Coordinates of C-alpha atoms in Angstrom, one line a residue:
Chain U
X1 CA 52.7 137.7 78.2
X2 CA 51.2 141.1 79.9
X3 CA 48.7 143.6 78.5
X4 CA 48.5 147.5 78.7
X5 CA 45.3 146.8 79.2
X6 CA 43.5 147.9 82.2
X7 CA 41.9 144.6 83.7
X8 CA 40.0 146.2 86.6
X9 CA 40.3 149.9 87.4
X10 CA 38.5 153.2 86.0
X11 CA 41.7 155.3 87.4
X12 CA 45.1 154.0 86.1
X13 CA 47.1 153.2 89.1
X14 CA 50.6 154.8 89.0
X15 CA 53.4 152.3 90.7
X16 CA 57.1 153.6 90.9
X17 CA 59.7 150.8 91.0
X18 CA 63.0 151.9 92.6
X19 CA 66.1 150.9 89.9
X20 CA 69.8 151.1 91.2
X21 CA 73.1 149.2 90.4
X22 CA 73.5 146.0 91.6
X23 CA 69.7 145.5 92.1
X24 CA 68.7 141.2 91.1
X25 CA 66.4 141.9 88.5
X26 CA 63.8 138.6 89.1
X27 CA 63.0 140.7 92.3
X28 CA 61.1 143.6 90.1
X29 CA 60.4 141.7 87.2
X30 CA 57.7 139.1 88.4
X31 CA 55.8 142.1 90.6
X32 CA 56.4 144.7 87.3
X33 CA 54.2 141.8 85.2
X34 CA 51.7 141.0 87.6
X35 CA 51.2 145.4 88.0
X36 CA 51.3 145.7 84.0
X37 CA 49.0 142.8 83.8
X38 CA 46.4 144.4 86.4
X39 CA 46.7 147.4 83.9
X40 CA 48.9 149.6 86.4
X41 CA 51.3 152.2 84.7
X42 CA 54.4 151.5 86.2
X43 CA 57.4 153.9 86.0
X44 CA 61.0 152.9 86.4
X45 CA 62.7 155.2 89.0
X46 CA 66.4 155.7 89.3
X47 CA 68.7 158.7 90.3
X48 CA 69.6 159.7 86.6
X49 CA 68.7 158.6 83.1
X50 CA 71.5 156.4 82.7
X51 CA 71.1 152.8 82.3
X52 CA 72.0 150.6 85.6
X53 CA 73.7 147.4 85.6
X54 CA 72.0 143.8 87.3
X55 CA 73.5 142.0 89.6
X56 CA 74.6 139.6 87.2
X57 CA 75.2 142.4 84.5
X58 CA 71.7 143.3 82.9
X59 CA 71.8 146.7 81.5
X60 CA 68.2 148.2 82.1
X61 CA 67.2 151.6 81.2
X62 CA 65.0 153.8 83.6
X63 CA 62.2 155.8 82.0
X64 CA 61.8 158.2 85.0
X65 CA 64.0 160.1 87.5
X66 CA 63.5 161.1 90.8
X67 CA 62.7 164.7 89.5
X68 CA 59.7 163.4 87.0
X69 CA 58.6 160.4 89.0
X70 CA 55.2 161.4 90.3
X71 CA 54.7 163.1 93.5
X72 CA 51.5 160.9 94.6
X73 CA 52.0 157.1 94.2
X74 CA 49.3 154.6 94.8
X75 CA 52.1 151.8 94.9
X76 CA 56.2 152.3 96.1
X77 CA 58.3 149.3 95.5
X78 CA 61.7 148.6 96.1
X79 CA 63.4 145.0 94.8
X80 CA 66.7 144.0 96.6
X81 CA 70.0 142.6 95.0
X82 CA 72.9 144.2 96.3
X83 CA 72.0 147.0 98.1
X84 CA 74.4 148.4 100.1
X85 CA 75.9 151.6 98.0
X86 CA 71.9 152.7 97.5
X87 CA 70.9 152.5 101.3
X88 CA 73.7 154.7 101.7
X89 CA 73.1 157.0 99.3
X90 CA 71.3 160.7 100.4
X91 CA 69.3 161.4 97.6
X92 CA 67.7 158.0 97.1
X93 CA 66.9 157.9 100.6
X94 CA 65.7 161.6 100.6
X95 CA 63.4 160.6 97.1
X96 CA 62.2 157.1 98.8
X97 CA 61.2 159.1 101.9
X98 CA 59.2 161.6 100.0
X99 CA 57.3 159.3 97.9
X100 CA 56.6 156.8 100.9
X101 CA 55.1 158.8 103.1
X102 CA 52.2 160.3 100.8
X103 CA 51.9 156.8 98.3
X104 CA 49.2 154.4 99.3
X105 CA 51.0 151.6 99.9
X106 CA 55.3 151.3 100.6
X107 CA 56.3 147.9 99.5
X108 CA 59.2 145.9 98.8
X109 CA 60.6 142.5 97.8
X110 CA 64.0 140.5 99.1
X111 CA 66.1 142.7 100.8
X112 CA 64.9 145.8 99.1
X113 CA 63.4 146.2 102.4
X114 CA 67.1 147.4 104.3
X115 CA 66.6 150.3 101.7
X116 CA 63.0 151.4 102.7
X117 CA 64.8 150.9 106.4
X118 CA 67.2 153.3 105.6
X119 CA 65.0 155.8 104.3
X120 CA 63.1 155.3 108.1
X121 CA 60.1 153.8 106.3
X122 CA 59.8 150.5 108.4
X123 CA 60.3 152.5 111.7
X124 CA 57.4 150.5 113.6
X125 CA 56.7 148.1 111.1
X126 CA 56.9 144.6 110.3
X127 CA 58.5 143.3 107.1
X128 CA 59.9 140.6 105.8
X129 CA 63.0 140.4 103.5
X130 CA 65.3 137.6 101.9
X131 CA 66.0 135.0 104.5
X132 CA 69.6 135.6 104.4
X133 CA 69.2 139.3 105.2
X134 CA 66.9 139.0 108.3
X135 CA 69.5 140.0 110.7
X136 CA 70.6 143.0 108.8
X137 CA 66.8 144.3 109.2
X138 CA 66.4 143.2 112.5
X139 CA 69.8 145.6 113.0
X140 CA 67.9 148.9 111.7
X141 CA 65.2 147.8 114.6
X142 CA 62.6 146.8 112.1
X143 CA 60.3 143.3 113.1
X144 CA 61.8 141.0 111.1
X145 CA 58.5 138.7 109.4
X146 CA 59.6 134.9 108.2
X147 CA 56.7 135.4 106.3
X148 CA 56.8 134.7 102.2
X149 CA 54.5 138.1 101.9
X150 CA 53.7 140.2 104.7
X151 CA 51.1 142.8 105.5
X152 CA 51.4 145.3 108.2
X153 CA 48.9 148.3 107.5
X154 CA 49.7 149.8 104.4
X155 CA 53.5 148.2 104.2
X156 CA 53.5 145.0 102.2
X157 CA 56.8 143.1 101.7
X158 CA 57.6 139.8 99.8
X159 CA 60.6 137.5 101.1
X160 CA 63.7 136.9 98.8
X161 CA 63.4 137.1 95.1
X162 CA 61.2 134.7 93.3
X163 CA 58.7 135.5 96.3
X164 CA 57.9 139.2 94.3
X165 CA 55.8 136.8 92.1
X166 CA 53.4 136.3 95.7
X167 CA 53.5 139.7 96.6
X168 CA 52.3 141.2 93.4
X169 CA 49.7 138.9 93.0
X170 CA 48.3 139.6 97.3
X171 CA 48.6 142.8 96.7
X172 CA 46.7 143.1 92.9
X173 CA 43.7 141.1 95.1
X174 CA 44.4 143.4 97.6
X175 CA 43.6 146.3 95.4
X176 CA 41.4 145.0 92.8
X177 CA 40.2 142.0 93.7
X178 CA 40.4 138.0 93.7
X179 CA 39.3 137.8 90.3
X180 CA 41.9 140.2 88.6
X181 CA 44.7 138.8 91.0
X182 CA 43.6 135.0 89.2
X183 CA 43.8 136.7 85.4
X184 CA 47.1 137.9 86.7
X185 CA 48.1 134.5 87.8
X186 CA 46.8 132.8 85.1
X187 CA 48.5 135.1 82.4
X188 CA 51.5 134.2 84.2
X189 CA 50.7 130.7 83.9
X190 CA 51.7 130.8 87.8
X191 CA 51.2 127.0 88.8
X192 CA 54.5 126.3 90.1
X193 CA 56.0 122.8 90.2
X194 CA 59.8 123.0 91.5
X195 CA 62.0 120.0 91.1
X196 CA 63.1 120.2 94.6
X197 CA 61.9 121.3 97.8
X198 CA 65.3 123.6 98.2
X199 CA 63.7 127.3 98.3
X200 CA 64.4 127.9 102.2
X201 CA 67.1 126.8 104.5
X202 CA 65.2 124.4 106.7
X203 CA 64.4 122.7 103.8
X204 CA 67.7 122.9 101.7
X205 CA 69.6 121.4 104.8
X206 CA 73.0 123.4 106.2
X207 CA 75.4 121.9 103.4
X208 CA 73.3 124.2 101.0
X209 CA 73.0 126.6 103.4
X210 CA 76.6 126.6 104.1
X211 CA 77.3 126.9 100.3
X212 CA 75.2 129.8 100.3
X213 CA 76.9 131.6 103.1
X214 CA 80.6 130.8 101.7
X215 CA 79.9 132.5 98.1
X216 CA 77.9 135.1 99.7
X217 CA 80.5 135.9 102.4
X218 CA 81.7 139.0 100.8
X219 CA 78.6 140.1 99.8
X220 CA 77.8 140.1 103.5
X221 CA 80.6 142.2 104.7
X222 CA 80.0 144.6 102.4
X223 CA 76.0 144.5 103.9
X224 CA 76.9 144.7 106.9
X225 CA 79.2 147.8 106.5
X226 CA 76.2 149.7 105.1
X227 CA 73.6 148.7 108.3
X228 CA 76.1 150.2 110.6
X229 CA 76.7 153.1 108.2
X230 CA 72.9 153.9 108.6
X231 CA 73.3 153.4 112.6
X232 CA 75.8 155.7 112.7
X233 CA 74.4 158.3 110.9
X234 CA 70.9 157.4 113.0
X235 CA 73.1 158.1 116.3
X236 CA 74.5 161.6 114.7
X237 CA 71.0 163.1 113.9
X238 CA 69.2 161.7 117.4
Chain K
X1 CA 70.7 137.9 94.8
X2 CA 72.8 136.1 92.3
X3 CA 76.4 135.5 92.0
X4 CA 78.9 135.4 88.6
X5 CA 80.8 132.9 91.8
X6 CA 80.8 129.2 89.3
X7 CA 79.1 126.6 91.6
X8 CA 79.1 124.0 89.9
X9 CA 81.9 123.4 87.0
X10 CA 85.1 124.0 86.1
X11 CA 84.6 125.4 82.8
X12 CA 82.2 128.3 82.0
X13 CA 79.6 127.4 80.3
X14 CA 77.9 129.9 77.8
X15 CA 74.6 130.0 77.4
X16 CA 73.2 132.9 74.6
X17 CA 69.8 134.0 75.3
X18 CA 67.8 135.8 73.1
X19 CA 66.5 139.2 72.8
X20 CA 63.7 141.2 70.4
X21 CA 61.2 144.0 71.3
X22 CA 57.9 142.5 72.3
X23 CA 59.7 139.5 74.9
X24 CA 58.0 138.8 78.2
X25 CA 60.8 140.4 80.7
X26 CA 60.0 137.4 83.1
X27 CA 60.2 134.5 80.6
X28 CA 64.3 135.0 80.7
X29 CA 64.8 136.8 83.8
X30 CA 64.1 133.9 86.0
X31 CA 66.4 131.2 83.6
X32 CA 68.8 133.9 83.7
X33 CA 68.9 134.6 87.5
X34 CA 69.5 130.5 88.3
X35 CA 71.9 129.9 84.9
X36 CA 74.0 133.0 86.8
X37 CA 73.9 130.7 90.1
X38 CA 75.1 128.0 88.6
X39 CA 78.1 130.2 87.4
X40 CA 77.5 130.3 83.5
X41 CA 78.2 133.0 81.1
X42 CA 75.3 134.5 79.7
X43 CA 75.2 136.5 76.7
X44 CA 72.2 138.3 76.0
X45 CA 71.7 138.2 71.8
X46 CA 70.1 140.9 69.8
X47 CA 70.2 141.4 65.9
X48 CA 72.0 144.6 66.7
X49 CA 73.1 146.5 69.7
X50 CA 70.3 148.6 69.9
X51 CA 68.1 148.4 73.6
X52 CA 64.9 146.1 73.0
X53 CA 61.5 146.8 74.4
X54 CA 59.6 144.6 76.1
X55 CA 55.8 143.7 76.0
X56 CA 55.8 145.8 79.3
X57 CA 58.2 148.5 77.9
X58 CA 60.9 147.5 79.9
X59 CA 64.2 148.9 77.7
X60 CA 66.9 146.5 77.9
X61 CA 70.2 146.9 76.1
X62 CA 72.0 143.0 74.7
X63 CA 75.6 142.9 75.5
X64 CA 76.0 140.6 72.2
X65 CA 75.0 140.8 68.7
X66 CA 74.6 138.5 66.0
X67 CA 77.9 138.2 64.7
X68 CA 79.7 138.6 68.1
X69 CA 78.0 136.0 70.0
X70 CA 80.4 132.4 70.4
X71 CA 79.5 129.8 67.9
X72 CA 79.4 127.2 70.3
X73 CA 76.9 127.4 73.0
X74 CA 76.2 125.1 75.8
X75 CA 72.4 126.6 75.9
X76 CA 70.6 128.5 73.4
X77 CA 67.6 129.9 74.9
X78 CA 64.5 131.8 73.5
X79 CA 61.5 133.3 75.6
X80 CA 58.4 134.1 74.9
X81 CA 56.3 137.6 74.3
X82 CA 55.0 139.2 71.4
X83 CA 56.9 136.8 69.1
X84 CA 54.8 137.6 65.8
X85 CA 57.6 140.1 64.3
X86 CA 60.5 137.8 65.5
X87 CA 58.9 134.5 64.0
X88 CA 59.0 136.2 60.8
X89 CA 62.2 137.9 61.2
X90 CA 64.8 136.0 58.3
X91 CA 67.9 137.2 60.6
X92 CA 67.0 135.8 63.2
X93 CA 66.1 132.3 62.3
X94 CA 69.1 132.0 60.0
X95 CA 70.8 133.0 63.5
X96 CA 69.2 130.3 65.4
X97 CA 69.1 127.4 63.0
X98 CA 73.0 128.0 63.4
X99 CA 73.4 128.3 66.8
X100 CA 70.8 125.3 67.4
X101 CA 72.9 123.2 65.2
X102 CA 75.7 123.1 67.7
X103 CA 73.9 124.0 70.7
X104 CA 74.0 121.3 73.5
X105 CA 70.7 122.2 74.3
X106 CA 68.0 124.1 72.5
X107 CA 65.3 125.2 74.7
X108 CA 62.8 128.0 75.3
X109 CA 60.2 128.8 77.8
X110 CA 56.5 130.7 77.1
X111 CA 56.0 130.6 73.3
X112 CA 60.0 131.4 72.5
X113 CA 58.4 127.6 71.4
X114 CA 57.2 129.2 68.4
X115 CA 60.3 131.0 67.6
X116 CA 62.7 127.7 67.8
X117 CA 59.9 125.9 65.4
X118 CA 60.0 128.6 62.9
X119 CA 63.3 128.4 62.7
X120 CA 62.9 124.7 62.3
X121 CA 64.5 123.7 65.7
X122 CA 61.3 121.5 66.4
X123 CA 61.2 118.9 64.3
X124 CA 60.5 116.1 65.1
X125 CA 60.4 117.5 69.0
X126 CA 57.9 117.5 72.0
X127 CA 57.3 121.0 73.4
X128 CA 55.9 122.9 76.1
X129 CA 54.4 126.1 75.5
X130 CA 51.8 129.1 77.1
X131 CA 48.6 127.4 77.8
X132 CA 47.0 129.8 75.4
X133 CA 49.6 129.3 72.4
X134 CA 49.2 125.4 72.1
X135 CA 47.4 125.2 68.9
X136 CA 49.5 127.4 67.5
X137 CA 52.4 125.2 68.2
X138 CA 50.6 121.9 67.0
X139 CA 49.9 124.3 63.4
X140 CA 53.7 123.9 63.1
X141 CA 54.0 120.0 63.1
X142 CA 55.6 120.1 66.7
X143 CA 54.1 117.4 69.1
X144 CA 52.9 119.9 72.1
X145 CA 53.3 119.2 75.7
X146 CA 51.0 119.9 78.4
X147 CA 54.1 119.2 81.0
X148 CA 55.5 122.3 83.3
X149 CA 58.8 121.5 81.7
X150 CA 59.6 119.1 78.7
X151 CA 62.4 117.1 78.0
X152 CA 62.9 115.3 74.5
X153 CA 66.7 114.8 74.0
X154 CA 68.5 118.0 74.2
X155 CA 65.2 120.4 73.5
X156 CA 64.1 121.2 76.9
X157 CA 61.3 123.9 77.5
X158 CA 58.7 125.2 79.8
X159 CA 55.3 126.3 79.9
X160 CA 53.9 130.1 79.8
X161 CA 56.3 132.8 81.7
X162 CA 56.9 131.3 85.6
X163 CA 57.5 128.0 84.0
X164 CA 60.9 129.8 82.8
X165 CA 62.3 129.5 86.9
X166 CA 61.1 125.7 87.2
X167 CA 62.4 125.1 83.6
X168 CA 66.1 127.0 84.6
X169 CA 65.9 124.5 88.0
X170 CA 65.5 121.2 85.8
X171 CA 68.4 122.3 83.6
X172 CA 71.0 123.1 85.8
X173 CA 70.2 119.9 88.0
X174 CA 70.4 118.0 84.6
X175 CA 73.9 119.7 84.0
X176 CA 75.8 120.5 86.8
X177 CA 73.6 117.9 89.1
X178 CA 70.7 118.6 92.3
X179 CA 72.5 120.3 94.3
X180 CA 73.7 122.9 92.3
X181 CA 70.3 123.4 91.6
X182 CA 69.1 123.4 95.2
X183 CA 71.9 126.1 95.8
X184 CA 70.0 128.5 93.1
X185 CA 66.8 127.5 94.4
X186 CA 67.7 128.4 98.1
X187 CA 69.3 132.0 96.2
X188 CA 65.9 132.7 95.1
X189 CA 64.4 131.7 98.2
X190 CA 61.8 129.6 95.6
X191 CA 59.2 128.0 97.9
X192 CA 56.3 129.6 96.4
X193 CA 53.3 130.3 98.0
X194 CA 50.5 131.4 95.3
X195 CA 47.6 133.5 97.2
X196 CA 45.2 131.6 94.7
X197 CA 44.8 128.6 92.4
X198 CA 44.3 130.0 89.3
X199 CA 47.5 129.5 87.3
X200 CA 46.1 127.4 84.5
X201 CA 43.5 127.1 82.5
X202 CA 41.1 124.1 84.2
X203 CA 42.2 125.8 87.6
X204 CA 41.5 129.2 87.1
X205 CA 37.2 128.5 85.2
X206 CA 35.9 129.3 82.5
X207 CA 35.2 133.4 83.5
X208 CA 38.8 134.3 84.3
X209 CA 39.7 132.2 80.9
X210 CA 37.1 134.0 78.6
X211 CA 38.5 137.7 80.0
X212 CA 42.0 136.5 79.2
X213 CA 40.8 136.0 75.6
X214 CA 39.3 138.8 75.4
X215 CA 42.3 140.7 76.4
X216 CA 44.6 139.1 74.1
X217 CA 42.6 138.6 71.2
X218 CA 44.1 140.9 69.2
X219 CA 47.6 139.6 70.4
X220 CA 46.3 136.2 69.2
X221 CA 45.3 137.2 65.6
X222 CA 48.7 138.8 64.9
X223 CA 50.1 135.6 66.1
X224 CA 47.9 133.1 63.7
X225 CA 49.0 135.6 60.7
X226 CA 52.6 135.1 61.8
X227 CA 52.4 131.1 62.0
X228 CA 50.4 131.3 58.4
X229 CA 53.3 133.4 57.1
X230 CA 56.1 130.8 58.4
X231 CA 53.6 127.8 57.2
X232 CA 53.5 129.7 53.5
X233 CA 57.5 130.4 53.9
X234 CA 57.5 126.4 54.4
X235 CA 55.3 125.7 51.5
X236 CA 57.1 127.6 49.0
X237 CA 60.2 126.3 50.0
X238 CA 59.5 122.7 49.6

């Protein structure tokens, strides 16, 4: 459960959260309920009005485009998912690049942070991303953080996908408070208990990992063919 | 990420999960995310084909109805939200009492609990629900557990909201086996790291407690008149 409500701030905080095709939904969704808990007002960016489609086939409709979003953010996420068409893509790198460098805070969770890359927001930062992706980022000459959440100045990034839930909550406390970041937490009923210990690769062991690697293969390529299509045009502007 | 890739079996399994304006985005987004890891077909089940808003105002459109959606599901699931409206909704009970008949498992997560026991899925059952909707539970003659997730035959639920990604672990290990469900783990990268302690009740005090009632208060009230209504619906009936 979440509330309008406005748990701890006099000014209703505006937060833009970046939507595009192929983005994993868990990566917005936890941060989007910890915001709308804190009593942020949170828009839903993409390109267009039109619906996009999940990863795994979600249809989710925006209720802002680039033109309407609002010019000063105080919070500018990006969630990952399968990113590769939207770092690629001029106008969502031209939007992202506007908004990020007058919002207070340029944030991201999972691999959402090879599109803030793109859009040259990490140049000089540190940031961490989903496990799988860290080479990618590491590619676009961004510090690569192993971290689950990680703060460099006013960048904060979460690690892969269920770690948007951590983020959100550091950086609620980071703007609010402790207390409101523990209402947030508790409306969340946030006291996790997994059946395994499974959620990184050290721990999952290398058949899991290998698993991992064989159904993601293609999804890899097709990563990888958008990191060197952002080098390329890098080397053709420099 | 996620992948439509089966992990774990050779025949799809369909799991129907459903939808109505007031959910909690999060309660079904994190089940979701690991059922599509394990490589099962989910439909996502409205009345009608019409987008549903969220507690948050997420707009999400069902890619099933009703009357479209398979007879014979492997897992029905319900999450939690505003269910007030829903729990009262004739439709939609008369939709789940079917399903749940044939259903290999019935389950929920948040207080979707309340949904499945107006419908009369909980008979009889043990359940887990939000922290804050346990007595409402008990008020409908289910036996409530305090447990992350709950298992009593083929019902299977979990606590308030986050509970839903520990929940969609326990099931997939129980159906496909561990380490399908340490594959979906590792996906999510889910080694969580809360900031704070606070994410229930006798962890979080008494202060950050009381401002969470007061909050949902008003939320609370419209759910007590929607478990008198069922209990009245009950009473006239028998």
């Amino acid at each position: 459960m979440s509330n309008e409500e406005n748990a701890g701030s006099e000014r209703q905080l505006e937060v833009a959260i970046l939507l595009f095709n192929g983005l994993t939904a868990l990566d917005f969704v936890g941060p989007h309920m910890i915001f709308a808990s804190a009593g942020m007002k949170v828009h839903l960016v993409s390109a267009t009005p039109e619906p996009i489609v999940s990863d795994n086939g979600t249809v989710i409709v925006p209720n802002a485009t680039f033109d309407d979003c609002p010019t000063r953010l105080d919070i500018l996420f990006v969630p990952g998912g399968f990113v590769g068409e939207t770092m690629c893509d001029s106008a969502t790198l031209a939007f992202l690049a506007d908004r990020g460098a007058k919002a207070s805070y340029v944030t991201s969770v999972c691999n959402g942070s090879l599109v803030l890359a793109a859009a040259g927001l990490l140049d000089g930062y540190r940031s961490a991303t989903h496990w799988a992706t860290r080479g990618h980022l590491a590619q676009l000459g961004v510090e690569v953080s192993t971290e689950r959440v990680c703060i460099d100045r006013n960048r904060m990034s979460g690690g892969g996908v269920t770690a948007g839930i951590d983020f959100g909550l550091t950086i609620v406390a980071h703007v609010f408070g402790d207390d409101v970041a523990k209402f947030c937490q508790l409306a969340a009923e946030y006291d996790p208990k997994p059946p395994f210990d499974a959620g990184i690769p050290e721990k999952a062991g290398p058949e899991t990992v290998a698993t991992f690697d064989k159904i993601m293969g293609e999804a890899d390529v097709e990563l990888q063919r958008a990191v060197s299509h952002v080098l390329e045009q890098r080397a053709m502007v420099s």
